[in-house]
Structure formats: C-alpha cells, structure tokens
Coordinates of C-alpha atoms and ligand atoms in Angstrom, one line a residue:
X238 CA 144.1 172.6 -96.7
X239 CA 147.1 172.9 -94.3
X240 CA 147.7 176.0 -92.2
X241 CA 150.0 177.6 -94.7
X242 CA 147.7 177.0 -97.7
X243 CA 144.8 178.6 -95.8
X244 CA 146.9 181.6 -94.9
X245 CA 148.1 182.0 -98.5
X246 CA 144.5 181.8 -99.7
X247 CA 143.3 184.3 -97.2
X248 CA 146.0 186.8 -98.2
X249 CA 145.1 186.3 -101.9
X250 CA 141.4 187.2 -101.1
X251 CA 142.6 190.4 -99.3
X252 CA 144.8 191.3 -102.3
X253 CA 142.1 190.6 -104.9
X254 CA 139.6 192.9 -103.0
X255 CA 142.2 195.6 -102.3
X256 CA 141.5 198.9 -104.2
X257 CA 144.6 200.6 -102.9
X258 CA 143.3 202.7 -100.1
X259 CA 140.3 200.6 -99.2
X260 CA 138.9 197.1 -99.7
X261 CA 135.6 196.1 -101.2
X262 CA 133.9 193.3 -99.2
X263 CA 133.7 191.2 -102.4
X264 CA 133.7 191.9 -106.2
X265 CA 130.2 192.3 -107.7
X266 CA 127.8 192.1 -104.7
X267 CA 129.5 194.9 -102.7
X268 CA 131.6 197.1 -105.0
X269 CA 132.3 200.0 -102.5
X270 CA 133.8 200.5 -99.1
X271 CA 131.6 199.3 -96.2
X272 CA 132.2 200.7 -92.7
X273 CA 132.5 197.7 -90.4
X274 CA 133.9 195.5 -93.2
X275 CA 136.8 197.9 -93.4
X276 CA 137.5 198.1 -89.7
X277 CA 137.5 194.3 -89.3
X278 CA 139.5 193.8 -92.5
X279 CA 142.1 196.2 -91.2
X280 CA 142.8 193.6 -88.4
X281 CA 143.7 191.1 -91.1
X282 CA 146.0 193.5 -92.9
X283 CA 147.7 194.4 -89.6
X284 CA 149.1 190.9 -89.2
X285 CA 151.4 191.4 -92.2
X286 CA 151.2 195.0 -93.5
X287 CA 150.7 197.6 -90.7
X288 CA 150.8 200.7 -93.0
X289 CA 148.0 199.2 -95.2
X290 CA 145.9 198.4 -92.1
X291 CA 146.1 202.1 -91.0
X292 CA 145.2 203.3 -94.5
X293 CA 142.1 201.2 -94.5
X294 CA 140.8 202.9 -91.3
X295 CA 142.0 206.4 -92.4
X296 CA 140.1 206.1 -95.6
X297 CA 136.9 205.2 -93.8
X298 CA 137.3 208.1 -91.3
X299 CA 138.2 210.6 -94.0
X300 CA 134.5 210.4 -95.0
X301 CA 133.1 211.2 -91.5
X302 CA 130.3 213.8 -91.6
X303 CA 130.6 217.1 -89.8
X304 CA 128.2 216.0 -87.1
X305 CA 130.5 213.0 -86.3
X306 CA 128.5 210.3 -88.1
X307 CA 130.6 207.8 -90.1
X308 CA 128.5 206.4 -93.0
X309 CA 127.9 202.8 -93.7
X310 CA 128.9 202.8 -97.4
X311 CA 131.4 205.1 -99.2
X312 CA 130.7 205.1 -102.9
X313 CA 134.2 205.8 -104.1
X314 CA 133.5 204.9 -107.7
X315 CA 130.3 204.6 -109.8
X316 CA 129.0 201.1 -110.1
X317 CA 125.5 200.4 -111.3
X318 CA 125.8 196.7 -110.2
X319 CA 124.6 197.8 -106.7
X320 CA 121.2 199.0 -105.5
X321 CA 120.5 201.4 -103.7
X322 CA 123.3 203.6 -105.1
X323 CA 124.1 207.3 -104.5
X324 CA 121.1 208.6 -106.4
X325 CA 118.7 206.8 -104.0
X326 CA 120.5 208.1 -100.9
X327 CA 120.9 211.7 -102.1
X328 CA 123.2 212.8 -99.3
X329 CA 124.8 215.4 -101.4
X330 CA 128.4 214.6 -100.4
X331 CA 131.3 215.2 -102.9
X332 CA 132.3 211.6 -102.6
X333 CA 128.8 210.1 -102.2
X334 CA 128.0 208.1 -99.0
X335 CA 124.9 206.6 -97.5
X336 CA 123.2 208.6 -94.7
X337 CA 123.1 205.9 -92.0
X338 CA 125.9 204.3 -90.0
X339 CA 127.1 200.8 -89.1
X340 CA 128.6 199.0 -86.0
X341 CA 131.4 201.2 -84.7
X342 CA 134.0 198.5 -84.5
X343 CA 136.7 200.9 -85.8
X344 CA 137.5 202.1 -82.3
X345 CA 138.2 198.6 -81.2
X346 CA 140.3 197.9 -84.3
X347 CA 142.4 201.0 -83.9
X348 CA 143.3 200.1 -80.3
X349 CA 144.0 196.5 -81.1
X350 CA 146.2 197.3 -84.1
X351 CA 148.0 199.9 -82.0
X352 CA 148.7 197.7 -79.1
X353 CA 150.2 194.8 -81.0
X354 CA 152.0 196.9 -83.6
X355 CA 155.6 196.2 -84.4
X356 CA 156.1 199.8 -85.7
X357 CA 155.3 201.6 -82.4
X358 CA 156.2 205.0 -83.7
X359 CA 153.8 204.7 -86.7
X360 CA 151.1 203.2 -84.4
X361 CA 151.2 206.0 -82.0
X362 CA 151.2 208.7 -84.7
X363 CA 148.2 207.0 -86.4
X364 CA 146.3 206.4 -83.2
X365 CA 146.8 210.0 -82.0
X366 CA 145.3 211.3 -85.3
X367 CA 142.4 208.7 -85.4
X368 CA 141.2 208.7 -81.8
X369 CA 139.6 212.2 -81.8
X370 CA 137.6 211.2 -84.9
X371 CA 136.5 207.9 -83.5
X372 CA 135.6 209.6 -80.3
X373 CA 133.5 212.2 -82.1
X374 CA 131.6 209.3 -83.8
X375 CA 131.0 207.7 -80.4
X376 CA 129.7 211.0 -79.0
X377 CA 127.5 211.4 -82.1
X378 CA 125.9 208.0 -81.2
X379 CA 124.9 208.9 -77.7
X380 CA 123.7 212.4 -78.8
X381 CA 121.7 211.4 -81.8
X382 CA 120.6 207.8 -81.1
X383 CA 120.0 208.1 -77.3
X384 CA 118.3 211.4 -76.9
X385 CA 116.8 210.4 -73.6
X386 CA 120.3 209.5 -72.2
X387 CA 119.4 205.8 -71.3
X388 CA 123.0 204.6 -72.0
X389 CA 121.9 202.5 -75.0
X390 CA 121.7 203.7 -78.6
X391 CA 118.9 202.8 -81.1
X392 CA 119.3 201.7 -84.7
X393 CA 117.0 203.4 -87.1
X394 CA 117.5 201.1 -90.1
X395 CA 118.2 197.3 -90.1
X396 CA 121.2 198.0 -92.4
X397 CA 122.8 199.9 -89.5
X398 CA 122.9 196.8 -87.4
X399 CA 124.8 194.9 -90.1
X400 CA 122.3 192.1 -89.3
X401 CA 120.0 193.3 -92.1
X402 CA 117.2 190.7 -92.0
X403 CA 117.5 189.3 -88.5
X404 CA 114.3 187.7 -87.0
X405 CA 114.8 190.4 -84.3
X406 CA 113.4 193.1 -86.5
X407 CA 110.4 191.1 -87.9
X408 CA 107.6 192.5 -85.7
X409 CA 108.9 196.0 -85.6
X410 CA 109.5 196.0 -89.4
X411 CA 105.8 195.2 -89.9
X412 CA 105.1 198.7 -88.8
X413 CA 107.4 200.2 -91.4
X414 CA 105.1 201.1 -94.3
X415 CA 105.7 200.4 -98.0
X416 CA 103.2 202.8 -99.5
X417 CA 104.7 205.2 -102.1
X418 CA 108.1 203.4 -102.4
X419 CA 107.7 203.0 -106.1
X420 CA 109.3 200.4 -108.2
X421 CA 113.0 199.5 -108.2
X422 CA 115.3 196.7 -109.3
X423 CA 117.4 194.8 -106.8
X424 CA 120.9 194.0 -107.9
X425 CA 122.0 191.8 -105.0
X426 CA 120.0 188.9 -106.3
X427 CA 121.9 188.9 -109.6
X428 CA 125.2 188.3 -107.7
X429 CA 124.0 186.0 -104.9
X430 CA 121.4 183.3 -104.6
X431 CA 118.0 185.0 -103.8
X432 CA 117.4 182.2 -101.2
X433 CA 120.4 183.5 -99.3
X434 CA 119.2 187.1 -99.3
X435 CA 116.5 189.3 -97.7
X436 CA 113.0 189.2 -99.3
X437 CA 111.5 191.7 -101.7
X438 CA 109.0 192.8 -98.9
X439 CA 112.0 193.6 -96.6
X440 CA 113.6 195.5 -99.4
X441 CA 110.5 197.7 -99.9
X442 CA 110.7 198.6 -96.2
X443 CA 114.4 199.2 -96.3
X444 CA 113.9 201.7 -99.1
X445 CA 110.9 203.3 -97.4
X446 CA 113.1 204.2 -94.5
X447 CA 115.8 205.6 -96.8
X448 CA 113.2 207.8 -98.5
X449 CA 111.8 208.9 -95.2
X450 CA 115.3 210.0 -93.9
X451 CA 116.1 211.6 -97.2
X452 CA 112.9 213.7 -96.9
X453 CA 114.4 215.0 -93.6
X454 CA 117.6 216.0 -95.4
X455 CA 119.5 213.4 -93.4
X456 CA 119.3 215.8 -90.4
X457 CA 120.4 213.6 -87.5
X458 CA 118.7 215.9 -84.9
X459 CA 115.4 214.8 -86.5
X460 CA 115.9 211.2 -87.6
X461 CA 115.6 209.3 -84.3
X462 CA 112.2 210.7 -83.2
X463 CA 110.8 210.5 -86.8
X464 CA 111.7 206.9 -87.4
X465 CA 109.1 204.2 -87.0
X466 CA 112.0 201.8 -86.5
X467 CA 114.0 202.4 -83.3
X468 CA 115.7 199.2 -82.2
X469 CA 118.1 198.8 -79.2
X470 CA 120.3 195.9 -80.2
X471 CA 122.6 194.5 -77.5
X472 CA 125.2 193.3 -80.0
X473 CA 125.5 196.7 -81.6
X474 CA 125.6 198.4 -78.2
X475 CA 128.3 196.0 -77.1
X476 CA 130.5 197.0 -80.0
X477 CA 130.0 200.7 -79.2
X478 CA 130.7 200.1 -75.5
X479 CA 133.7 198.0 -76.1
X480 CA 135.1 200.6 -78.5
X481 CA 134.6 203.3 -75.9
X482 CA 136.2 201.1 -73.3
X483 CA 139.3 200.5 -75.4
X484 CA 139.5 204.1 -76.5
X485 CA 139.4 205.2 -72.9
X486 CA 142.3 203.0 -72.1
X487 CA 144.5 203.9 -75.1
X488 CA 143.7 207.6 -74.9
X489 CA 144.7 207.5 -71.2
X490 CA 148.1 205.9 -72.1
X491 CA 148.6 208.5 -74.9
X492 CA 147.9 211.4 -72.5
X493 CA 144.6 212.3 -74.3
X494 CA 142.9 213.0 -71.0
X495 CA 139.6 214.4 -72.0
X496 CA 138.9 211.7 -74.6
X497 CA 139.9 209.1 -72.0
X498 CA 137.5 210.4 -69.3
X499 CA 134.6 210.9 -71.6
X500 CA 135.0 207.5 -73.2
X501 CA 135.2 205.8 -69.8
X502 CA 132.0 207.5 -68.7
X503 CA 130.2 206.4 -71.9
X504 CA 131.4 202.8 -71.5
X505 CA 130.5 202.6 -67.8
X506 CA 127.0 203.9 -68.4
X507 CA 126.6 201.5 -71.3
X508 CA 127.7 198.5 -69.3
X509 CA 125.2 199.3 -66.5
X510 CA 122.4 199.8 -69.0
X511 CA 123.1 196.5 -70.8
X512 CA 121.7 194.9 -67.6
X513 CA 118.2 196.0 -68.6
X514 CA 118.4 193.8 -71.7
X515 CA 119.5 190.6 -69.9
X516 CA 117.1 187.6 -70.2
X517 CA 117.7 185.2 -67.3
X518 CA 115.6 182.4 -68.9
X519 CA 117.7 182.2 -72.2
X520 CA 121.0 183.3 -70.6
X521 CA 121.6 186.0 -73.2
X522 CA 120.6 189.6 -73.9
X523 CA 117.6 190.5 -76.0
X524 CA 116.7 193.5 -78.1
X525 CA 114.4 196.3 -77.0
X526 CA 112.0 197.9 -79.4
X527 CA 112.1 201.6 -78.3
X528 CA 109.0 202.5 -80.2
X529 CA 106.8 200.1 -78.1
X530 CA 109.0 199.8 -75.0
X531 CA 108.8 196.0 -75.3
X532 CA 111.6 193.5 -75.2
X533 CA 111.9 191.4 -78.4
X534 CA 111.7 187.7 -77.5
X535 CA 113.9 186.5 -80.3
X536 CA 116.9 184.2 -79.6
X537 CA 119.4 185.6 -82.1
X538 CA 123.1 186.1 -82.0
X539 CA 122.7 189.9 -81.3
X540 CA 122.1 189.0 -77.6
X541 CA 125.2 186.7 -77.6
X542 CA 127.4 189.4 -79.1
X543 CA 126.6 191.3 -75.9
X544 CA 129.6 189.5 -74.5
X545 CA 132.0 191.7 -76.6
X546 CA 131.3 194.5 -74.0
X547 CA 133.2 194.3 -70.7
X548 CA 130.2 192.7 -68.9
X549 CA 130.3 191.0 -65.5
X550 CA 132.0 187.6 -65.6
X551 CA 128.9 185.7 -64.5
X552 CA 127.1 187.0 -67.6
X553 CA 129.9 185.9 -69.9
X554 CA 129.8 182.4 -68.2
X555 CA 126.0 182.2 -68.9
X556 CA 126.6 183.2 -72.5
X557 CA 129.1 180.5 -72.8
X558 CA 126.5 178.0 -71.5
X559 CA 124.0 179.4 -74.0
X560 CA 126.4 178.7 -76.9
X561 CA 126.9 175.2 -75.5
X562 CA 123.1 174.7 -75.8
X563 CA 123.1 176.0 -79.4
X564 CA 125.8 173.5 -80.2
X565 CA 123.3 170.7 -79.6
X566 CA 121.3 171.7 -82.7
X567 CA 124.1 172.6 -85.2
X568 CA 127.4 171.3 -86.5
X569 CA 129.2 174.6 -86.6
X570 CA 129.1 177.4 -84.0
X571 CA 127.7 180.0 -83.8
X572 CA 124.3 180.1 -85.7
X573 CA 123.0 183.7 -86.1
X574 CA 119.6 182.4 -85.0
X575 CA 118.7 179.5 -82.7
X576 CA 118.2 176.4 -84.9
X577 CA 115.4 175.2 -82.8
X578 CA 113.3 178.3 -83.3
X579 CA 110.6 178.1 -86.1
X580 CA 112.0 181.2 -87.9
X581 CA 115.5 179.7 -88.3
X582 CA 116.7 179.5 -91.9
X583 CA 120.2 178.1 -92.3
X584 CA 121.0 179.7 -95.6
X585 CA 119.3 183.1 -95.4
X586 CA 121.8 185.9 -94.4
X587 CA 121.2 186.7 -90.7
X588 CA 118.4 184.3 -90.0
X589 CA 120.6 181.3 -89.2
X590 CA 124.0 181.2 -91.0
X591 CA 127.4 181.5 -89.2
X592 CA 129.4 184.6 -89.7
X593 CA 133.1 184.5 -88.9
X594 CA 133.3 188.2 -87.9
X595 CA 130.7 187.7 -85.2
X596 CA 132.4 184.5 -84.0
X597 CA 135.6 186.5 -83.7
X598 CA 134.0 189.3 -81.6
X599 CA 132.1 186.9 -79.4
X600 CA 135.3 184.8 -78.9
X601 CA 137.3 187.9 -78.0
X602 CA 134.7 188.8 -75.3
X603 CA 134.7 185.2 -74.0
X604 CA 138.4 185.2 -73.8
X605 CA 138.5 188.5 -71.8
X606 CA 136.2 186.7 -69.3
X607 CA 138.4 183.6 -69.2
X608 CA 136.0 181.3 -71.1
X609 CA 138.9 179.8 -73.1
X610 CA 137.5 176.3 -73.8
X611 CA 134.6 177.8 -75.6
X612 CA 136.8 180.1 -77.5
X613 CA 139.0 177.2 -78.8
X614 CA 135.8 175.4 -79.9
X615 CA 134.4 178.4 -81.8
X616 CA 137.8 179.2 -83.4
X617 CA 138.2 175.6 -84.4
X618 CA 134.7 175.6 -86.0
X619 CA 135.6 178.7 -88.0
X620 CA 138.6 176.9 -89.6
X621 CA 136.6 173.7 -90.2
X622 CA 134.0 175.8 -92.1
X623 CA 136.7 177.4 -94.3
X624 CA 138.4 174.2 -94.9
X625 CA 135.1 172.5 -96.0
X626 CA 133.6 175.4 -97.9
X627 CA 136.0 178.2 -98.6
X628 CA 136.0 182.0 -97.9
X629 CA 132.3 182.6 -98.3
X630 CA 130.4 185.6 -96.8
X631 CA 128.6 183.2 -94.4
X632 CA 127.9 179.5 -94.0
X633 CA 125.0 177.2 -93.1
X634 CA 125.6 176.1 -89.5
X635 CA 124.4 172.6 -90.1
X636 CA 125.7 171.7 -93.6
X637 CA 128.5 174.2 -94.0
X638 CA 127.1 175.2 -97.4
X639 CA 128.8 178.4 -98.5
X640 CA 126.4 181.3 -98.8
X641 CA 126.1 184.9 -100.1
X642 CA 129.1 186.4 -101.8
X643 CA 132.3 184.3 -102.3
X644 CA 135.9 185.4 -101.9
X645 CA 135.0 187.6 -99.0
X646 CA 137.4 190.1 -97.5
X647 CA 136.4 190.1 -93.9
X648 CA 136.1 186.3 -93.8
X649 CA 139.7 186.2 -95.1
X650 CA 140.8 188.8 -92.5
X651 CA 139.3 186.7 -89.7
X652 CA 141.0 183.6 -90.9
X653 CA 144.3 185.5 -90.8
X654 CA 143.5 186.7 -87.3
X655 CA 142.6 183.2 -86.0
X656 CA 145.6 181.6 -87.6
X657 CA 147.9 184.2 -86.1
X658 CA 146.4 184.4 -82.6
X659 CA 144.9 181.0 -81.8
X660 CA 146.7 177.8 -81.5
X661 CA 143.8 175.7 -82.9
X662 CA 144.5 172.8 -85.3
X663 CA 143.9 174.0 -88.9
Ligands
DGY1844 C1 123.4 195.0 -98.6 O1 123.4 195.7 -99.6 O2 123.0 193.9 -98.5 C2 124.1 195.6 -97.4 O3 124.0 194.7 -96.3 C3 123.5 196.9 -97.0 O4 124.5 197.4 -96.2

C-alpha cells in the first residue's frame, strides 16, 4: 500500500463510520458515540474537514451532565446489538448516556485542532465556546475523583480508563463482588473473537459496579467513596494533566483569564503528584490502588503513557529507554503489556496488543521532550502494522494479527495524523 492508498483507505473508514454529527468507533461492535474515540477521531477529520472535526467534539460536549461530567457513551439511537445498553445504565437522560466517564483527551484535541486550523476565525469561535465546557469537566474530575486533593484522580470503573481489562486492575478487581449481578447476555463476543475480548468473569464485575453506581442514583458526590474500585492510573492522569496544560495555554491566548489560571494550577499540581507514581527500577510510572494505598507492580502501557503529560525531560528520556527494552521482545511497538511478563496476551484487548491511539499520544509526549528518534520508530511501526493487517481496532505486537473490531475509526484517524504530520516512510 503506498502513502496515497493508505490515506484514501483511512478516509473511507472515517466516512463509513460517520453518522453525520458523530462517528461510531466501528459498525456492529460499538454502534454509539464513545467519548475518547470521538475526541481522537476529530484529530483525523481536522486534517481535511475542519467544520466536521468541530462538530464531532461539539456533539460530545452537548451531552455533558450538569455537574460537569462527560459520559463515556452517548446512546444516540437504539441498538440492541450492544450490551450493556441504556436500560442497564438507567441514568434517566433524554438522550441516554452511561454514568461513567472516559479519558479527557477532548481538551487536548480542541487545542491542537485550534492551533493548526486553516480557518482561524472558525477555530477561535469554536474554541471559545468549547473551553468553558471542557474546563468544567476537568474541574469535575478533581472535585469528584480526588476528594482528598492529592492532585491525582481515581477511576471507579475499568471502562473509564479505556484500558478495560488491563493486567493493572487484576488484583483490585478481585475485590469487586459478583453476587447478585444476575444473568445477562454479552453482545461483544458476537461481533469480535472472544479470545480478543475481556472474560465473562470480568464482565460480571463490570456490571456489578454499574449496578452499584446506579443504586446511588449516579450521584457523583457519593460514587468515589462508595466504590470498591478506586484506581489512580498514570496514563489517565497524564491525559487530564496534558489537557489542562493545553487549555491553560490556549485560554490565556484567548483572554479567558480565569480558565487559564485555574487550568495552570491543576496541571502544575498534577505534574508534581505524578512523581509519587514513578518507578525507578522499571523506568516508567505505575498505578496506585487508592483503596489499599499500594502501588500496583504491573508493567503496562498506562505507566508509559505518563509521558503525554509535561513531565521532566529526564523522565521522558527514561521512558524512551523503557520502550527500547520492550522492543527487544516484540516486533511492533508499543505493546500494551510487557511481553516478558507472565500475564501478557498478545491478542487480548489491553493485555498485550498495540493500539495506535496510545502510540500517538506517547509519541507526542516524547516529541515534546525531544526524543525524536523513538518517535520516528513508533510512527513507522504504526504504518507497518496497518500495511500488513489493515485498520483493525488493535494488533498483536509480535505477529501483527488484526484484533477486535475491523474498519476502526480512531485507527484511521491516527493513520491520517501520522501521514500528515510525520515524515516516515509509508
Ligand atoms: C466495551 O464495550 O468494550 C467498551 O470498551 C466499554 O466502553
């Protein structure tokens, strides 16, 4: 596939998954709007259709809750091919949504799309309208998910991390009960190979948490302390911190002084707090289980994604070396779990496969820190994967086998980004 063919194919995927004002991640497996999928997909649109990119993020933010939370799925249309649907969540919204959130990459996306926009007038109008909403979401995080004011937020459900079945959650997840969940029928395994997906046992615990939060009427002033799962994920926090950092900068330039100052304070506090998650031995960050107070000794990509935040240069350099080490045990960077660890599974969702969106964010962080050789290598691996195996949801880092859903929106968006912004051989 030459560069032009790859670009044409990527745009076709975006078009096929476009529902007019939002995209679905892929037909069948994920038939609604997902939060971080949309924000990252907007980056792809912005390379050739700026108005469409803005619409993607506007649609997402139009479903923000009054308390500032932006839900992880918006169920725009009924579709019984997905479980758990609106009846399981029971959030009582006019357009139904879930009651949990997802990585807040929208702030970063708004700022990036604004800064490189060709239509500057449109960009400034859109950013001015979106920044207060994004900022309210960021404030919601620190208020509702960091009640002790540590500078780091906790996830209350693995689905909030986006890394649903990461090895990072295994020990903590054992403490989430399954009693009383009742029976249900999964739909994901009819669309994707069950060997690529989370297990039934994990699904029972996912649903137990949904039922628990629903029993509290989705009241975010209660959820944090009531949850048996409270995980501080460095990757998730890095996304939030980076978004606050970018919003601070852009709001400052747009004369939105209060948003700029508050965002800067949140970002600075977050960067300082990230130090508590650093593991010198591995050369990456690790998760913290807030319910036990223990660090989670699990070498996953969450701790590498920490580099997306504006962390000190020596930390970014160490992360680059860490990726160098991972390269010794795989063919395609970056595996979502260390291939030499016993829990590694190359095909199973977040327990080993490569995800282009994470590669993109890690590379962006490395680039800010001047680690350009590693960036070229990662970007090159992304394109080799697509060339070999197409626009899959994720890929095996050793064999390149395409996994999960096919014809995937954010994979296509990342390919467009890489082709437009990196001079790597396609
Ligand atoms: C799923 O359904 O697998 C999603 O990851 C949940 O957001």
